[in-house]
Amino acid sequence: MELEEVFEAARSKGCAVFIAYMTGGFPDAERCAEILTSMAEEGADVLEVGIPFSDPIADGVTIQEASQIALSRGATPRRVLEIVEDVRRRVDVPVVLMSYLNVFIRYGVRRFAEDARARGASALLSPDLPLEESDPFKRVLNQARLGLVLLASPVTSNERLATILDLSDVFTYLVSVTGVTGERREVPVTALELLRRSKRLRPERRVAVGFGVSSPEHGRVLSEEGADGVVVGSKLVSLVMRGTPDDLREFVRRFKASL
């Protein structure tokens, strides 16, 4: 399935899309492919795969640790694309790639976009891509039939937020807090305020909320507030680090049910 189809199917059922994140190549290439496949099998609608970078400015300690482990075990952008291709052979679930501008520029943006699409990716997001520099980036991606997902935060002005919502392909990623990724006990008020602002400004545009989403209860709250998608990252990475494969599968099943 394509990303657009997944969101349309969820909307027709009155539920939010479950976007499950995992660091590419963590804990190693083989197990990463198995983990991504298992999350899709248990209900994840979209897989977000991070390409490890040595200076992940938007990531908290859990994902930073996973990135360092992946890098130490040979993870590269090309290897992560191979993992994506492997997973896409196993499950019909769209993949969104996440990394930082240096990774794409070093690889070559056009070449990366073409290779990513050929391996089965549907879209790309980069936390350090400035809105003002996104147009040429977006054109290159779109020429390769790859979407660009832009991010907005609680401090994004209404004018800027409207522009981000208009320019994003398929959905916009709403960052719940002015901080880094990591598990949290409650859905931040800032997340709900940003979600409501987005829906007032552009009710027809799709938005997914991430950063700190850590429990099925969080998923239920965000879904009821009108989020078109909900992103879980650090919690899933933590379960791989400290839990068992069954723990991960059970969490994915419960989170999916909350939406």
PDB file of C-alpha atoms in Angstrom:
ATOM      1  CA  MET A   1       0.000   0.000   0.000  1.00  0.00           C
ATOM      2  CA  GLU A   2       0.994   3.609  -0.476  1.00  0.00           C
ATOM      3  CA  LEU A   3       1.015   6.188   2.308  1.00  0.00           C
ATOM      4  CA  GLU A   4      -2.005   8.036   0.941  1.00  0.00           C
ATOM      5  CA  GLU A   5      -4.037   4.828   0.838  1.00  0.00           C
ATOM      6  CA  VAL A   6      -3.245   4.028   4.469  1.00  0.00           C
ATOM      7  CA  PHE A   7      -4.462   7.419   5.682  1.00  0.00           C
ATOM      8  CA  GLU A   8      -7.583   7.217   3.541  1.00  0.00           C
ATOM      9  CA  ALA A   9      -8.389   3.739   4.862  1.00  0.00           C
ATOM     10  CA  ALA A  10      -7.947   4.891   8.472  1.00  0.00           C
ATOM     11  CA  ARG A  11     -10.129   7.944   7.906  1.00  0.00           C
ATOM     12  CA  SER A  12     -12.914   5.793   6.462  1.00  0.00           C
ATOM     13  CA  LYS A  13     -12.829   3.699   9.644  1.00  0.00           C
ATOM     14  CA  GLY A  14     -12.730   6.724  11.940  1.00  0.00           C
ATOM     15  CA  CYS A  15      -9.362   5.881  13.471  1.00  0.00           C
ATOM     16  CA  ALA A  16      -5.833   7.253  13.478  1.00  0.00           C
ATOM     17  CA  VAL A  17      -2.857   5.787  11.646  1.00  0.00           C
ATOM     18  CA  PHE A  18      -0.254   4.085  13.854  1.00  0.00           C
ATOM     19  CA  ILE A  19       3.257   5.129  12.767  1.00  0.00           C
ATOM     20  CA  ALA A  20       5.891   2.948  14.460  1.00  0.00           C
ATOM     21  CA  TYR A  21       9.496   4.165  14.549  1.00  0.00           C
ATOM     22  CA  MET A  22      12.666   2.106  14.732  1.00  0.00           C
ATOM     23  CA  THR A  23      16.297   3.088  14.249  1.00  0.00           C
ATOM     24  CA  GLY A  24      17.606   1.486  11.078  1.00  0.00           C
ATOM     25  CA  GLY A  25      20.252  -1.151  11.740  1.00  0.00           C
ATOM     26  CA  PHE A  26      19.424  -1.417  15.442  1.00  0.00           C
ATOM     27  CA  PRO A  27      20.290  -3.646  17.195  1.00  0.00           C
ATOM     28  CA  ASP A  28      21.771  -5.061  13.979  1.00  0.00           C
ATOM     29  CA  ALA A  29      20.628  -5.277  10.369  1.00  0.00           C
ATOM     30  CA  GLU A  30      19.061  -8.736  10.538  1.00  0.00           C
ATOM     31  CA  ARG A  31      17.173  -8.197  13.766  1.00  0.00           C
ATOM     32  CA  CYS A  32      16.072  -4.716  12.661  1.00  0.00           C
ATOM     33  CA  ALA A  33      14.324  -6.214   9.641  1.00  0.00           C
ATOM     34  CA  GLU A  34      12.649  -8.774  11.892  1.00  0.00           C
ATOM     35  CA  ILE A  35      11.542  -6.094  14.367  1.00  0.00           C
ATOM     36  CA  LEU A  36      10.067  -3.855  11.665  1.00  0.00           C
ATOM     37  CA  THR A  37       8.274  -6.831  10.132  1.00  0.00           C
ATOM     38  CA  SER A  38       6.834  -7.903  13.484  1.00  0.00           C
ATOM     39  CA  MET A  39       5.522  -4.398  14.211  1.00  0.00           C
ATOM     40  CA  ALA A  40       3.761  -4.332  10.855  1.00  0.00           C
ATOM     41  CA  GLU A  41       2.318  -7.797  11.460  1.00  0.00           C
ATOM     42  CA  GLU A  42       0.923  -6.714  14.834  1.00  0.00           C
ATOM     43  CA  GLY A  43      -0.821  -3.615  13.531  1.00  0.00           C
ATOM     44  CA  ALA A  44       1.571  -0.764  12.732  1.00  0.00           C
ATOM     45  CA  ASP A  45       0.111   1.001   9.686  1.00  0.00           C
ATOM     46  CA  VAL A  46       3.296   2.861   8.722  1.00  0.00           C
ATOM     47  CA  LEU A  47       6.937   2.190   9.576  1.00  0.00           C
ATOM     48  CA  GLU A  48       9.217   5.145  10.237  1.00  0.00           C
ATOM     49  CA  VAL A  49      12.832   4.070   9.854  1.00  0.00           C
ATOM     50  CA  GLY A  50      15.599   6.304  11.162  1.00  0.00           C
ATOM     51  CA  ILE A  51      18.935   6.447   9.375  1.00  0.00           C
ATOM     52  CA  PRO A  52      21.523   6.722  12.178  1.00  0.00           C
ATOM     53  CA  PHE A  53      23.516   9.944  12.395  1.00  0.00           C
ATOM     54  CA  SER A  54      26.351  10.796  14.775  1.00  0.00           C
ATOM     55  CA  ASP A  55      24.759  14.065  15.948  1.00  0.00           C
ATOM     56  CA  PRO A  56      20.993  13.475  16.161  1.00  0.00           C
ATOM     57  CA  ILE A  57      19.921  16.856  17.530  1.00  0.00           C
ATOM     58  CA  ALA A  58      16.194  16.036  17.789  1.00  0.00           C
ATOM     59  CA  ASP A  59      16.618  12.668  19.506  1.00  0.00           C
ATOM     60  CA  GLY A  60      16.693  11.920  23.221  1.00  0.00           C
ATOM     61  CA  VAL A  61      18.969   9.478  25.015  1.00  0.00           C
ATOM     62  CA  THR A  62      17.123   6.294  24.006  1.00  0.00           C
ATOM     63  CA  ILE A  63      17.265   6.879  20.267  1.00  0.00           C
ATOM     64  CA  GLN A  64      20.759   8.366  20.546  1.00  0.00           C
ATOM     65  CA  GLU A  65      21.922   5.144  22.183  1.00  0.00           C
ATOM     66  CA  ALA A  66      20.223   3.044  19.510  1.00  0.00           C
ATOM     67  CA  SER A  67      21.866   5.149  16.793  1.00  0.00           C
ATOM     68  CA  GLN A  68      25.321   4.682  18.296  1.00  0.00           C
ATOM     69  CA  ILE A  69      24.795   0.928  18.556  1.00  0.00           C
ATOM     70  CA  ALA A  70      23.618   0.759  14.946  1.00  0.00           C
ATOM     71  CA  LEU A  71      26.564   2.824  13.713  1.00  0.00           C
ATOM     72  CA  SER A  72      29.011   0.673  15.657  1.00  0.00           C
ATOM     73  CA  ARG A  73      27.562  -2.393  13.919  1.00  0.00           C
ATOM     74  CA  GLY A  74      27.973  -1.053  10.430  1.00  0.00           C
ATOM     75  CA  ALA A  75      24.741   0.810   9.726  1.00  0.00           C
ATOM     76  CA  THR A  76      25.005   3.135   6.722  1.00  0.00           C
ATOM     77  CA  PRO A  77      22.348   4.891   4.635  1.00  0.00           C
ATOM     78  CA  ARG A  78      22.765   2.271   1.919  1.00  0.00           C
ATOM     79  CA  ARG A  79      22.475  -0.581   4.429  1.00  0.00           C
ATOM     80  CA  VAL A  80      19.322   0.928   5.920  1.00  0.00           C
ATOM     81  CA  LEU A  81      17.786   1.132   2.439  1.00  0.00           C
ATOM     82  CA  GLU A  82      18.569  -2.561   2.000  1.00  0.00           C
ATOM     83  CA  ILE A  83      16.748  -3.269   5.275  1.00  0.00           C
ATOM     84  CA  VAL A  84      13.755  -1.291   4.006  1.00  0.00           C
ATOM     85  CA  GLU A  85      13.739  -3.309   0.796  1.00  0.00           C
ATOM     86  CA  ASP A  86      13.874  -6.548   2.782  1.00  0.00           C
ATOM     87  CA  VAL A  87      10.958  -5.470   4.987  1.00  0.00           C
ATOM     88  CA  ARG A  88       8.858  -4.292   2.051  1.00  0.00           C
ATOM     89  CA  ARG A  89       9.205  -7.738   0.500  1.00  0.00           C
ATOM     90  CA  ARG A  90       7.723  -9.229   3.669  1.00  0.00           C
ATOM     91  CA  VAL A  91       4.904  -6.784   4.521  1.00  0.00           C
ATOM     92  CA  ASP A  92       2.778  -4.358   2.522  1.00  0.00           C
ATOM     93  CA  VAL A  93       3.263  -1.377   4.827  1.00  0.00           C
ATOM     94  CA  PRO A  94       4.543   2.072   3.733  1.00  0.00           C
ATOM     95  CA  VAL A  95       7.920   3.257   5.000  1.00  0.00           C
ATOM     96  CA  VAL A  96       8.860   6.837   5.911  1.00  0.00           C
ATOM     97  CA  LEU A  97      12.595   7.489   6.232  1.00  0.00           C
ATOM     98  CA  MET A  98      13.902   9.898   8.867  1.00  0.00           C
ATOM     99  CA  SER A  99      17.375  11.401   9.093  1.00  0.00           C
ATOM    100  CA  TYR A 100      19.325  14.631   9.091  1.00  0.00           C
ATOM    101  CA  LEU A 101      20.307  16.855   6.177  1.00  0.00           C
ATOM    102  CA  ASN A 102      23.993  15.929   6.316  1.00  0.00           C
ATOM    103  CA  VAL A 103      23.097  12.315   5.573  1.00  0.00           C
ATOM    104  CA  PHE A 104      21.105  13.185   2.456  1.00  0.00           C
ATOM    105  CA  ILE A 105      23.548  15.793   1.181  1.00  0.00           C
ATOM    106  CA  ARG A 106      26.538  13.489   1.633  1.00  0.00           C
ATOM    107  CA  TYR A 107      24.734  10.697  -0.213  1.00  0.00           C
ATOM    108  CA  GLY A 108      23.403  13.086  -2.872  1.00  0.00           C
ATOM    109  CA  VAL A 109      19.791  14.186  -2.478  1.00  0.00           C
ATOM    110  CA  ARG A 110      18.637  13.154  -5.954  1.00  0.00           C
ATOM    111  CA  ARG A 111      20.460   9.833  -5.818  1.00  0.00           C
ATOM    112  CA  PHE A 112      19.140   9.142  -2.327  1.00  0.00           C
ATOM    113  CA  ALA A 113      15.568   9.922  -3.364  1.00  0.00           C
ATOM    114  CA  GLU A 114      15.790   7.612  -6.370  1.00  0.00           C
ATOM    115  CA  ASP A 115      17.411   4.806  -4.369  1.00  0.00           C
ATOM    116  CA  ALA A 116      14.937   5.182  -1.490  1.00  0.00           C
ATOM    117  CA  ARG A 117      11.969   4.970  -3.825  1.00  0.00           C
ATOM    118  CA  ALA A 118      13.455   1.988  -5.628  1.00  0.00           C
ATOM    119  CA  ARG A 119      13.864   0.205  -2.280  1.00  0.00           C
ATOM    120  CA  GLY A 120      10.228   0.805  -1.347  1.00  0.00           C
ATOM    121  CA  ALA A 121      10.151   4.024   0.718  1.00  0.00           C
ATOM    122  CA  SER A 122       7.177   6.365   0.372  1.00  0.00           C
ATOM    123  CA  ALA A 123       8.339   9.579   2.038  1.00  0.00           C
ATOM    124  CA  LEU A 124      11.141  11.270   3.909  1.00  0.00           C
ATOM    125  CA  LEU A 125      11.394  13.644   6.852  1.00  0.00           C
ATOM    126  CA  SER A 126      14.350  15.623   8.154  1.00  0.00           C
ATOM    127  CA  PRO A 127      14.099  17.480  11.486  1.00  0.00           C
ATOM    128  CA  ASP A 128      16.792  20.007  10.533  1.00  0.00           C
ATOM    129  CA  LEU A 129      15.444  20.937   7.100  1.00  0.00           C
ATOM    130  CA  PRO A 130      14.474  24.633   7.273  1.00  0.00           C
ATOM    131  CA  LEU A 131      11.130  25.535   5.771  1.00  0.00           C
ATOM    132  CA  GLU A 132      12.826  28.271   3.754  1.00  0.00           C
ATOM    133  CA  GLU A 133      15.054  25.712   2.042  1.00  0.00           C
ATOM    134  CA  SER A 134      12.462  22.977   1.591  1.00  0.00           C
ATOM    135  CA  ASP A 135      11.179  23.853  -1.911  1.00  0.00           C
ATOM    136  CA  PRO A 136      14.157  22.568  -3.953  1.00  0.00           C
ATOM    137  CA  PHE A 137      14.442  19.561  -1.635  1.00  0.00           C
ATOM    138  CA  LYS A 138      10.748  18.780  -2.115  1.00  0.00           C
ATOM    139  CA  ARG A 139      10.991  19.120  -5.914  1.00  0.00           C
ATOM    140  CA  VAL A 140      13.815  16.582  -6.093  1.00  0.00           C
ATOM    141  CA  LEU A 141      11.949  14.132  -3.857  1.00  0.00           C
ATOM    142  CA  ASN A 142       8.688  14.509  -5.738  1.00  0.00           C
ATOM    143  CA  GLN A 143      10.428  13.918  -9.062  1.00  0.00           C
ATOM    144  CA  ALA A 144      11.464  10.550  -7.642  1.00  0.00           C
ATOM    145  CA  ARG A 145       7.851   9.950  -6.450  1.00  0.00           C
ATOM    146  CA  LEU A 146       8.924  10.356  -2.827  1.00  0.00           C
ATOM    147  CA  GLY A 147       6.913  12.552  -0.456  1.00  0.00           C
ATOM    148  CA  LEU A 148       8.291  15.180   1.904  1.00  0.00           C
ATOM    149  CA  VAL A 149       6.960  15.319   5.458  1.00  0.00           C
ATOM    150  CA  LEU A 150       7.586  18.654   7.172  1.00  0.00           C
ATOM    151  CA  LEU A 151       7.589  19.197  10.938  1.00  0.00           C
ATOM    152  CA  ALA A 152       5.927  21.823  13.121  1.00  0.00           C
ATOM    153  CA  SER A 153       6.424  22.494  16.829  1.00  0.00           C
ATOM    154  CA  PRO A 154       4.456  24.183  19.616  1.00  0.00           C
ATOM    155  CA  VAL A 155       6.345  27.454  18.989  1.00  0.00           C
ATOM    156  CA  THR A 156       5.539  27.518  15.262  1.00  0.00           C
ATOM    157  CA  SER A 157       3.493  30.627  14.441  1.00  0.00           C
ATOM    158  CA  ASN A 158       0.089  30.244  12.826  1.00  0.00           C
ATOM    159  CA  GLU A 159       1.323  31.759   9.572  1.00  0.00           C
ATOM    160  CA  ARG A 160       4.287  29.414   9.398  1.00  0.00           C
ATOM    161  CA  LEU A 161       2.178  26.444  10.517  1.00  0.00           C
ATOM    162  CA  ALA A 162      -0.316  27.028   7.711  1.00  0.00           C
ATOM    163  CA  THR A 163       2.529  27.058   5.177  1.00  0.00           C
ATOM    164  CA  ILE A 164       4.000  23.832   6.591  1.00  0.00           C
ATOM    165  CA  LEU A 165       0.607  22.142   6.461  1.00  0.00           C
ATOM    166  CA  ASP A 166       0.132  23.237   2.850  1.00  0.00           C
ATOM    167  CA  LEU A 167       3.580  22.087   1.690  1.00  0.00           C
ATOM    168  CA  SER A 168       3.744  18.682   3.409  1.00  0.00           C
ATOM    169  CA  ASP A 169       3.024  15.629   1.296  1.00  0.00           C
ATOM    170  CA  VAL A 170       0.351  13.290   2.740  1.00  0.00           C
ATOM    171  CA  PHE A 171       0.801  14.449   6.361  1.00  0.00           C
ATOM    172  CA  THR A 172       2.611  16.914   8.628  1.00  0.00           C
ATOM    173  CA  TYR A 173       4.559  15.727  11.669  1.00  0.00           C
ATOM    174  CA  LEU A 174       3.535  17.677  14.784  1.00  0.00           C
ATOM    175  CA  VAL A 175       6.274  17.704  17.427  1.00  0.00           C
ATOM    176  CA  SER A 176       4.486  17.552  20.781  1.00  0.00           C
ATOM    177  CA  VAL A 177       7.052  19.493  22.852  1.00  0.00           C
ATOM    178  CA  THR A 178       9.880  21.989  22.501  1.00  0.00           C
ATOM    179  CA  GLY A 179      12.488  19.347  23.239  1.00  0.00           C
ATOM    180  CA  VAL A 180      13.822  16.005  22.094  1.00  0.00           C
ATOM    181  CA  THR A 181      12.280  12.561  21.736  1.00  0.00           C
ATOM    182  CA  GLY A 182      11.747  10.439  24.836  1.00  0.00           C
ATOM    183  CA  GLU A 183       9.102   8.671  26.877  1.00  0.00           C
ATOM    184  CA  ARG A 184       6.658  10.803  28.869  1.00  0.00           C
ATOM    185  CA  ARG A 185       3.923  10.065  31.392  1.00  0.00           C
ATOM    186  CA  GLU A 186       1.207  12.265  29.914  1.00  0.00           C
ATOM    187  CA  VAL A 187       0.294  13.825  26.605  1.00  0.00           C
ATOM    188  CA  PRO A 188       1.734  17.354  26.850  1.00  0.00           C
ATOM    189  CA  VAL A 189      -0.738  20.228  26.760  1.00  0.00           C
ATOM    190  CA  THR A 190       1.456  21.719  24.045  1.00  0.00           C
ATOM    191  CA  ALA A 191       0.716  18.711  21.819  1.00  0.00           C
ATOM    192  CA  LEU A 192      -3.038  19.155  22.151  1.00  0.00           C
ATOM    193  CA  GLU A 193      -2.801  22.899  21.541  1.00  0.00           C
ATOM    194  CA  LEU A 194      -0.694  22.395  18.403  1.00  0.00           C
ATOM    195  CA  LEU A 195      -3.063  19.712  17.132  1.00  0.00           C
ATOM    196  CA  ARG A 196      -6.099  21.943  17.651  1.00  0.00           C
ATOM    197  CA  ARG A 197      -4.391  24.919  15.986  1.00  0.00           C
ATOM    198  CA  SER A 198      -3.509  22.784  12.978  1.00  0.00           C
ATOM    199  CA  LYS A 199      -7.069  21.554  12.601  1.00  0.00           C
ATOM    200  CA  ARG A 200      -8.467  25.087  12.891  1.00  0.00           C
ATOM    201  CA  LEU A 201      -6.058  26.428  10.280  1.00  0.00           C
ATOM    202  CA  ARG A 202      -6.277  23.574   7.780  1.00  0.00           C
ATOM    203  CA  PRO A 203      -9.003  21.089   8.778  1.00  0.00           C
ATOM    204  CA  GLU A 204      -8.537  19.115   5.557  1.00  0.00           C
ATOM    205  CA  ARG A 205      -4.801  18.538   6.022  1.00  0.00           C
ATOM    206  CA  ARG A 206      -3.542  15.386   7.751  1.00  0.00           C
ATOM    207  CA  VAL A 207      -1.356  15.602  10.850  1.00  0.00           C
ATOM    208  CA  ALA A 208       0.482  13.012  12.947  1.00  0.00           C
ATOM    209  CA  VAL A 209       1.648  13.724  16.498  1.00  0.00           C
ATOM    210  CA  GLY A 210       4.951  12.403  17.815  1.00  0.00           C
ATOM    211  CA  PHE A 211       7.676  12.902  20.463  1.00  0.00           C
ATOM    212  CA  GLY A 212       6.871  11.419  23.861  1.00  0.00           C
ATOM    213  CA  VAL A 213       3.907   9.254  22.834  1.00  0.00           C
ATOM    214  CA  SER A 214       4.461   6.307  25.156  1.00  0.00           C
ATOM    215  CA  SER A 215       1.250   4.439  25.972  1.00  0.00           C
ATOM    216  CA  PRO A 216      -2.054   3.260  24.510  1.00  0.00           C
ATOM    217  CA  GLU A 217      -3.759   5.922  26.643  1.00  0.00           C
ATOM    218  CA  HIS A 218      -1.733   8.592  24.837  1.00  0.00           C
ATOM    219  CA  GLY A 219      -2.863   7.111  21.551  1.00  0.00           C
ATOM    220  CA  ARG A 220      -6.501   7.165  22.611  1.00  0.00           C
ATOM    221  CA  VAL A 221      -6.336  10.810  23.709  1.00  0.00           C
ATOM    222  CA  LEU A 222      -4.644  12.004  20.514  1.00  0.00           C
ATOM    223  CA  SER A 223      -6.967   9.989  18.308  1.00  0.00           C
ATOM    224  CA  GLU A 224     -10.034  11.392  20.055  1.00  0.00           C
ATOM    225  CA  GLU A 225      -8.624  14.915  19.667  1.00  0.00           C
ATOM    226  CA  GLY A 226      -8.535  14.442  15.898  1.00  0.00           C
ATOM    227  CA  ALA A 227      -4.975  13.368  15.099  1.00  0.00           C
ATOM    228  CA  ASP A 228      -4.854  11.600  11.742  1.00  0.00           C
ATOM    229  CA  GLY A 229      -1.753   9.712  12.850  1.00  0.00           C
ATOM    230  CA  VAL A 230       0.199   8.984  16.023  1.00  0.00           C
ATOM    231  CA  VAL A 231       3.938   8.293  16.102  1.00  0.00           C
ATOM    232  CA  VAL A 232       5.597   6.079  18.721  1.00  0.00           C
ATOM    233  CA  GLY A 233       9.391   5.959  18.786  1.00  0.00           C
ATOM    234  CA  SER A 234      11.391   5.947  22.016  1.00  0.00           C
ATOM    235  CA  LYS A 235       8.991   3.556  23.739  1.00  0.00           C
ATOM    236  CA  LEU A 236       9.424   0.982  20.971  1.00  0.00           C
ATOM    237  CA  VAL A 237      13.206   1.367  20.912  1.00  0.00           C
ATOM    238  CA  SER A 238      13.255   0.985  24.704  1.00  0.00           C
ATOM    239  CA  LEU A 239      11.255  -2.248  24.466  1.00  0.00           C
ATOM    240  CA  VAL A 240      13.815  -3.636  22.028  1.00  0.00           C
ATOM    241  CA  MET A 241      16.646  -2.632  24.376  1.00  0.00           C
ATOM    242  CA  ARG A 242      15.162  -3.855  27.634  1.00  0.00           C
ATOM    243  CA  GLY A 243      12.243  -6.111  26.786  1.00  0.00           C
ATOM    244  CA  THR A 244      11.508  -9.220  24.777  1.00  0.00           C
ATOM    245  CA  PRO A 245      10.071  -9.676  21.272  1.00  0.00           C
ATOM    246  CA  ASP A 246       6.779 -10.656  22.906  1.00  0.00           C
ATOM    247  CA  ASP A 247       6.774  -7.426  24.939  1.00  0.00           C
ATOM    248  CA  LEU A 248       7.160  -5.430  21.729  1.00  0.00           C
ATOM    249  CA  ARG A 249       4.436  -7.325  19.910  1.00  0.00           C
ATOM    250  CA  GLU A 250       2.020  -6.973  22.824  1.00  0.00           C
ATOM    251  CA  PHE A 251       2.608  -3.224  23.078  1.00  0.00           C
ATOM    252  CA  VAL A 252       2.045  -2.756  19.341  1.00  0.00           C
ATOM    253  CA  ARG A 253      -1.219  -4.714  19.529  1.00  0.00           C
ATOM    254  CA  ARG A 254      -2.475  -2.702  22.502  1.00  0.00           C
ATOM    255  CA  PHE A 255      -1.465   0.618  20.979  1.00  0.00           C
ATOM    256  CA  LYS A 256      -3.142  -0.198  17.689  1.00  0.00           C
ATOM    257  CA  ALA A 257      -6.355  -1.051  19.546  1.00  0.00           C
ATOM    258  CA  SER A 258      -6.288   2.349  21.318  1.00  0.00           C
ATOM    259  CA  LEU A 259      -6.606   4.214  18.020  1.00  0.00           C
TER     260      LEU A 259
END
